[in-house]
Amino acid sequence: MLDATPATSQQVRLLMAAAVLEQARRVWDTARTPDHVAFADLPSSVQRLATLPLYLTLLHSAGRIDDRPATAYQLVDHCVQSILIRAGSDVSTMIIALSDSAIRQSGVLLPSSLGLSEKLPSRGAWPPMPDLTPLVLPEQAGPRFSHAVIREYFVAIHIADLIIHKGRSVAAVEALNDLAEQAVSSASVRGIFELVVCAIDERDPSLAAAIALSPMAGPDTTLPLMLCVATPTMRSPEVVQSCARRCHQPNALELTRSLLSSPAPAAALGETYSEWVLSTLRTFGAAVWRDMLSHLEQTLDAEPVKSTETIS
């Protein structure tokens, strides 16, 4: 007998969202070329943005950056820049104004290490606002962002600007630590954190490396989240080796799991890889067994590919 229990409004919304996401996936994967990643490999936030037809087109046009798939930051940045340029607006002025509005709407606490005077930028009068409907909807209190990911992008570039301004300093590391603590309990701040890491890596890779290599970078929050973003800097042998050395600290379980989610340690650690695997198992035991099994499978699967590339 069929279940006649009516679906709740929340269930209907979830089903509709899943259907729209599946439609976006089919369009993306049908049109994609070897220059584009599969839809399933896009960050979840970018997948949601791609359910809007205009953004799907703009995201798809981003392609690759420097012969590698674009990061979430680069994809969203491409969309924002394209819309601002098409609107004929002063891009720099509008980015400052929209970043200011995003900070005020987000509820994110700017890291105190960035300075109290920088906690809430002065808004002043809004500049003349062209039609930016794909990005924001005009309202009396200020522009309302059309999508959460767009708001997160503008918050992220503001925070990234402040961290880059601090340079290689304790304040820069503490700022990312503070943001990571918020990201653990907030999906929105997690999205902002990932965009901040991408933005710093895009604009100042040496600073991104310095933060990741700093002994002050939190092994329980900051480093695991940075590794999950998987920017070029975070995949570099130097950063992977540094993180691997810190895995034997008692509070480094999440860092260890983040490293084990990728086959990168094998190549980065070289002859010491086997010793690192055994030492990790001795340190965390059953807590990482499943992660380790999955990691070893990934590593073994990657070896034939590496061998084939060497032969060719």
CSV table of C-alpha atoms in Angstrom, one decimal:
chain,number,residue,atom,x,y,z
A,1,MET,CA,0.0,0.0,0.0
A,2,LEU,CA,1.4,3.4,-1.0
A,3,ASP,CA,2.3,5.9,1.8
A,4,ALA,CA,-0.1,8.8,1.4
A,5,THR,CA,1.7,11.0,4.0
A,6,PRO,CA,2.1,14.4,2.5
A,7,ALA,CA,5.5,15.8,2.2
A,8,THR,CA,6.4,18.7,4.5
A,9,SER,CA,7.4,22.1,3.0
A,10,GLN,CA,11.0,21.5,4.0
A,11,GLN,CA,11.0,18.1,2.2
A,12,VAL,CA,9.6,19.7,-0.9
A,13,ARG,CA,12.3,22.5,-0.8
A,14,LEU,CA,15.0,19.9,-0.4
A,15,LEU,CA,13.7,17.8,-3.3
A,16,MET,CA,13.5,20.9,-5.5
A,17,ALA,CA,17.0,22.0,-4.6
A,18,ALA,CA,18.3,18.5,-5.4
A,19,ALA,CA,16.6,18.6,-8.8
A,20,VAL,CA,18.0,22.0,-9.6
A,21,LEU,CA,21.5,20.9,-8.6
A,22,GLU,CA,21.2,17.8,-10.8
A,23,GLN,CA,20.1,19.9,-13.7
A,24,ALA,CA,23.1,22.2,-13.3
A,25,ARG,CA,25.4,19.2,-13.1
A,26,ARG,CA,24.0,17.8,-16.4
A,27,VAL,CA,24.4,21.1,-18.2
A,28,TRP,CA,28.0,21.6,-16.8
A,29,ASP,CA,29.2,18.1,-17.6
A,30,THR,CA,27.6,18.0,-21.0
A,31,ALA,CA,29.3,21.3,-22.0
A,32,ARG,CA,32.7,20.9,-20.3
A,33,THR,CA,35.9,20.3,-22.1
A,34,PRO,CA,39.2,18.8,-20.8
A,35,ASP,CA,40.0,22.3,-19.5
A,36,HIS,CA,37.2,22.1,-16.9
A,37,VAL,CA,36.8,20.0,-13.8
A,38,ALA,CA,33.8,17.8,-13.4
A,39,PHE,CA,30.8,19.3,-11.6
A,40,ALA,CA,31.2,16.9,-8.8
A,41,ASP,CA,34.8,18.2,-8.2
A,42,LEU,CA,33.6,21.8,-7.8
A,43,PRO,CA,33.4,23.1,-4.2
A,44,SER,CA,29.9,22.7,-2.8
A,45,SER,CA,29.4,26.5,-2.5
A,46,VAL,CA,30.3,26.9,-6.2
A,47,GLN,CA,27.9,24.1,-7.1
A,48,ARG,CA,25.1,26.0,-5.5
A,49,LEU,CA,26.0,29.2,-7.3
A,50,ALA,CA,26.0,27.3,-10.6
A,51,THR,CA,22.3,26.5,-10.2
A,52,LEU,CA,21.7,30.1,-11.3
A,53,PRO,CA,21.9,30.2,-15.2
A,54,LEU,CA,24.0,33.4,-15.4
A,55,TYR,CA,26.5,32.2,-12.9
A,56,LEU,CA,26.6,28.8,-14.5
A,57,THR,CA,27.7,30.5,-17.8
A,58,LEU,CA,30.2,32.7,-16.1
A,59,LEU,CA,31.7,29.9,-14.0
A,60,HIS,CA,32.0,27.7,-17.1
A,61,SER,CA,33.8,30.5,-19.0
A,62,ALA,CA,36.5,30.7,-16.2
A,63,GLY,CA,38.1,27.4,-17.4
A,64,ARG,CA,41.6,26.9,-16.0
A,65,ILE,CA,44.1,29.2,-14.3
A,66,ASP,CA,47.8,28.6,-15.2
A,67,ASP,CA,47.1,25.1,-16.5
A,68,ARG,CA,45.3,24.0,-13.4
A,69,PRO,CA,41.6,23.9,-12.4
A,70,ALA,CA,40.5,27.3,-11.0
A,71,THR,CA,40.0,27.5,-7.2
A,72,ALA,CA,36.7,28.5,-5.7
A,73,TYR,CA,38.0,32.0,-5.2
A,74,GLN,CA,39.1,32.3,-8.8
A,75,LEU,CA,35.8,31.1,-10.1
A,76,VAL,CA,33.7,33.4,-8.0
A,77,ASP,CA,36.1,36.3,-8.6
A,78,HIS,CA,35.8,35.7,-12.4
A,79,CYS,CA,32.0,36.0,-12.0
A,80,VAL,CA,32.1,39.2,-9.9
A,81,GLN,CA,34.6,40.9,-12.1
A,82,SER,CA,32.7,40.1,-15.3
A,83,ILE,CA,29.4,41.4,-13.9
A,84,LEU,CA,31.0,44.6,-12.6
A,85,ILE,CA,32.8,45.3,-15.9
A,86,ARG,CA,29.7,44.6,-17.9
A,87,ALA,CA,27.8,47.1,-15.7
A,88,GLY,CA,30.3,49.8,-16.6
A,89,SER,CA,31.1,50.5,-13.0
A,90,ASP,CA,34.4,51.5,-11.3
A,91,VAL,CA,35.4,48.0,-10.3
A,92,SER,CA,37.7,49.0,-7.4
A,93,THR,CA,35.2,51.5,-5.9
A,94,MET,CA,32.3,49.0,-6.1
A,95,ILE,CA,34.4,46.2,-4.6
A,96,ILE,CA,35.2,48.4,-1.6
A,97,ALA,CA,31.6,49.4,-1.1
A,98,LEU,CA,30.2,45.9,-1.5
A,99,SER,CA,32.9,44.4,0.8
A,100,ASP,CA,31.9,47.0,3.4
A,101,SER,CA,28.2,46.0,3.1
A,102,ALA,CA,29.0,42.3,3.2
A,103,ILE,CA,31.0,42.7,6.4
A,104,ARG,CA,28.0,44.4,8.0
A,105,GLN,CA,25.5,41.8,6.9
A,106,SER,CA,27.6,38.7,7.6
A,107,GLY,CA,27.8,38.8,11.4
A,108,VAL,CA,31.4,37.5,11.1
A,109,LEU,CA,33.6,38.8,13.9
A,110,LEU,CA,36.7,40.2,12.3
A,111,PRO,CA,39.8,38.8,14.0
A,112,SER,CA,40.8,41.1,16.8
A,113,SER,CA,44.5,40.8,15.8
A,114,LEU,CA,43.7,42.8,12.7
A,115,GLY,CA,43.2,45.9,14.9
A,116,LEU,CA,40.1,47.4,16.5
A,117,SER,CA,40.2,50.3,14.1
A,118,GLU,CA,39.7,47.8,11.3
A,119,LYS,CA,36.9,45.8,12.9
A,120,LEU,CA,34.2,47.7,11.1
A,121,PRO,CA,35.1,49.9,8.1
A,122,SER,CA,33.5,53.3,7.8
A,123,ARG,CA,30.8,53.2,5.2
A,124,GLY,CA,30.0,56.9,4.4
A,125,ALA,CA,27.8,57.6,1.5
A,126,TRP,CA,27.1,54.8,-1.0
A,127,PRO,CA,28.7,55.5,-4.5
A,128,PRO,CA,26.3,55.8,-7.5
A,129,MET,CA,25.1,52.2,-7.9
A,130,PRO,CA,24.7,50.8,-11.4
A,131,ASP,CA,22.3,47.9,-12.1
A,132,LEU,CA,24.1,45.0,-10.4
A,133,THR,CA,21.1,42.8,-10.1
A,134,PRO,CA,23.0,39.5,-10.7
A,135,LEU,CA,25.2,40.5,-7.6
A,136,VAL,CA,22.9,42.5,-5.4
A,137,LEU,CA,19.4,43.8,-5.0
A,138,PRO,CA,19.1,47.5,-4.1
A,139,GLU,CA,17.5,48.3,-0.8
A,140,GLN,CA,17.3,51.4,1.3
A,141,ALA,CA,19.6,50.1,4.0
A,142,GLY,CA,22.2,49.1,1.4
A,143,PRO,CA,22.5,46.4,-1.3
A,144,ARG,CA,21.3,42.9,-0.4
A,145,PHE,CA,23.3,40.1,-1.9
A,146,SER,CA,21.6,37.8,-4.4
A,147,HIS,CA,23.5,34.7,-3.1
A,148,ALA,CA,25.2,33.8,0.1
A,149,VAL,CA,28.4,32.8,-1.8
A,150,ILE,CA,28.7,36.3,-3.3
A,151,ARG,CA,28.4,37.8,0.2
A,152,GLU,CA,31.0,35.4,1.5
A,153,TYR,CA,33.3,36.4,-1.4
A,154,PHE,CA,33.2,40.1,-0.5
A,155,VAL,CA,33.7,39.4,3.2
A,156,ALA,CA,36.7,37.2,2.3
A,157,ILE,CA,38.5,39.7,0.1
A,158,HIS,CA,38.2,42.3,2.8
A,159,ILE,CA,39.7,40.0,5.4
A,160,ALA,CA,42.3,38.8,3.0
A,161,ASP,CA,43.3,42.4,2.3
A,162,LEU,CA,43.8,43.0,6.0
A,163,ILE,CA,45.8,39.9,6.5
A,164,ILE,CA,48.0,40.6,3.5
A,165,HIS,CA,48.6,44.1,4.8
A,166,LYS,CA,49.9,42.6,8.1
A,167,GLY,CA,52.4,40.6,6.1
A,168,ARG,CA,54.6,37.9,7.8
A,169,SER,CA,53.6,38.6,11.3
A,170,VAL,CA,52.1,37.1,14.4
A,171,ALA,CA,49.0,39.1,13.8
A,172,ALA,CA,48.4,37.5,10.4
A,173,VAL,CA,48.7,34.0,11.9
A,174,GLU,CA,46.4,34.9,14.8
A,175,ALA,CA,43.9,36.3,12.4
A,176,LEU,CA,43.6,33.1,10.5
A,177,ASN,CA,43.5,31.1,13.7
A,178,ASP,CA,40.6,33.3,15.0
A,179,LEU,CA,38.7,32.9,11.7
A,180,ALA,CA,39.3,29.1,11.8
A,181,GLU,CA,37.8,28.9,15.3
A,182,GLN,CA,34.6,30.5,13.9
A,183,ALA,CA,34.6,28.3,10.8
A,184,VAL,CA,34.4,25.1,12.9
A,185,SER,CA,30.9,25.9,14.1
A,186,SER,CA,29.6,27.9,11.1
A,187,ALA,CA,29.1,26.7,7.5
A,188,SER,CA,29.0,30.3,6.3
A,189,VAL,CA,32.3,31.2,8.0
A,190,ARG,CA,33.8,28.0,6.7
A,191,GLY,CA,33.0,29.2,3.2
A,192,ILE,CA,34.6,32.6,4.0
A,193,PHE,CA,37.7,30.9,5.5
A,194,GLU,CA,38.2,28.8,2.4
A,195,LEU,CA,37.9,31.9,0.1
A,196,VAL,CA,40.3,33.9,2.4
A,197,VAL,CA,42.9,31.1,2.1
A,198,CYS,CA,42.5,31.0,-1.7
A,199,ALA,CA,42.7,34.7,-2.0
A,200,ILE,CA,45.9,34.9,0.0
A,201,ASP,CA,47.5,32.1,-1.9
A,202,GLU,CA,46.5,33.8,-5.2
A,203,ARG,CA,47.9,37.2,-4.3
A,204,ASP,CA,50.8,36.4,-2.0
A,205,PRO,CA,51.8,32.7,-2.1
A,206,SER,CA,54.8,33.3,0.1
A,207,LEU,CA,52.6,34.7,2.9
A,208,ALA,CA,50.3,31.7,2.6
A,209,ALA,CA,53.3,29.4,3.0
A,210,ALA,CA,54.6,31.4,5.9
A,211,ILE,CA,51.3,31.1,7.8
A,212,ALA,CA,51.1,27.3,7.1
A,213,LEU,CA,54.7,26.8,8.2
A,214,SER,CA,54.3,28.9,11.4
A,215,PRO,CA,54.4,26.9,14.6
A,216,MET,CA,51.6,29.2,15.8
A,217,ALA,CA,49.2,28.0,13.1
A,218,GLY,CA,46.6,25.8,15.0
A,219,PRO,CA,47.0,22.1,14.3
A,220,ASP,CA,43.5,21.3,15.4
A,221,THR,CA,41.6,23.9,13.3
A,222,THR,CA,43.7,26.2,11.1
A,223,LEU,CA,46.0,23.8,9.4
A,224,PRO,CA,43.4,21.1,8.8
A,225,LEU,CA,41.0,23.6,7.2
A,226,MET,CA,43.9,25.1,5.1
A,227,LEU,CA,44.8,21.6,3.8
A,228,CYS,CA,41.2,20.9,2.9
A,229,VAL,CA,41.3,24.0,0.6
A,230,ALA,CA,44.1,22.3,-1.3
A,231,THR,CA,45.6,25.4,-2.9
A,232,PRO,CA,49.0,25.1,-4.8
A,233,THR,CA,50.8,26.3,-1.6
A,234,MET,CA,49.1,23.8,0.6
A,235,ARG,CA,49.9,21.0,-1.7
A,236,SER,CA,53.6,21.9,-1.9
A,237,PRO,CA,56.1,19.4,-0.5
A,238,GLU,CA,57.5,21.9,2.1
A,239,VAL,CA,54.0,22.5,3.6
A,240,VAL,CA,53.1,18.8,3.6
A,241,GLN,CA,56.4,17.9,5.2
A,242,SER,CA,55.9,20.5,7.9
A,243,CYS,CA,52.3,19.4,8.6
A,244,ALA,CA,53.5,15.8,8.8
A,245,ARG,CA,56.1,16.6,11.4
A,246,ARG,CA,53.3,18.2,13.5
A,247,CYS,CA,51.0,15.2,13.3
A,248,HIS,CA,52.6,13.6,16.4
A,249,GLN,CA,51.3,16.4,18.7
A,250,PRO,CA,48.4,15.2,20.9
A,251,ASN,CA,46.0,17.9,19.5
A,252,ALA,CA,46.8,17.1,15.8
A,253,LEU,CA,44.2,14.4,15.1
A,254,GLU,CA,42.3,16.6,12.6
A,255,LEU,CA,45.5,17.7,11.0
A,256,THR,CA,46.4,14.0,10.6
A,257,ARG,CA,43.0,13.2,9.0
A,258,SER,CA,43.4,16.1,6.6
A,259,LEU,CA,46.8,14.9,5.5
A,260,LEU,CA,45.5,11.3,5.1
A,261,SER,CA,42.6,12.5,2.8
A,262,SER,CA,45.2,13.0,0.0
A,263,PRO,CA,48.0,10.9,-1.5
A,264,ALA,CA,50.4,13.9,-1.2
A,265,PRO,CA,52.3,12.7,1.8
A,266,ALA,CA,53.8,9.8,0.0
A,267,ALA,CA,55.6,11.9,-2.6
A,268,ALA,CA,56.4,14.7,-0.2
A,269,LEU,CA,57.9,12.5,2.5
A,270,GLY,CA,59.8,10.2,0.2
A,271,GLU,CA,61.9,7.6,2.0
A,272,THR,CA,60.5,8.6,5.4
A,273,TYR,CA,56.9,8.0,4.3
A,274,SER,CA,56.6,4.4,5.7
A,275,GLU,CA,58.0,5.5,9.0
A,276,TRP,CA,55.5,8.4,9.2
A,277,VAL,CA,52.6,6.0,8.5
A,278,LEU,CA,53.7,3.7,11.3
A,279,SER,CA,54.3,6.5,13.7
A,280,THR,CA,50.9,8.0,13.0
A,281,LEU,CA,49.2,4.7,13.7
A,282,ARG,CA,51.1,4.4,17.0
A,283,THR,CA,50.1,8.0,18.0
A,284,PHE,CA,46.4,7.8,17.2
A,285,GLY,CA,45.6,4.1,16.8
A,286,ALA,CA,42.0,3.2,16.0
A,287,ALA,CA,41.0,6.9,15.6
A,288,VAL,CA,42.7,7.0,12.2
A,289,TRP,CA,42.4,3.4,11.0
A,290,ARG,CA,39.7,4.1,8.5
A,291,ASP,CA,41.4,7.3,7.3
A,292,MET,CA,44.7,5.4,6.9
A,293,LEU,CA,43.1,2.5,4.9
A,294,SER,CA,41.5,5.0,2.5
A,295,HIS,CA,44.7,7.0,2.3
A,296,LEU,CA,46.8,3.9,1.4
A,297,GLU,CA,44.2,3.0,-1.3
A,298,GLN,CA,44.5,6.4,-2.8
A,299,THR,CA,48.3,6.3,-2.7
A,300,LEU,CA,48.4,2.9,-4.4
A,301,ASP,CA,45.9,4.0,-7.0
A,302,ALA,CA,48.1,7.1,-7.8
A,303,GLU,CA,51.3,5.1,-8.3
A,304,PRO,CA,50.4,3.5,-11.7
A,305,VAL,CA,49.5,7.0,-13.0
A,306,LYS,CA,52.8,8.4,-11.8
A,307,SER,CA,54.7,5.5,-13.4
A,308,THR,CA,52.8,5.9,-16.7
A,309,GLU,CA,53.7,9.6,-16.8
A,310,THR,CA,57.4,8.8,-16.1
A,311,ILE,CA,57.5,6.3,-19.0
A,312,SER,CA,55.8,8.8,-21.4
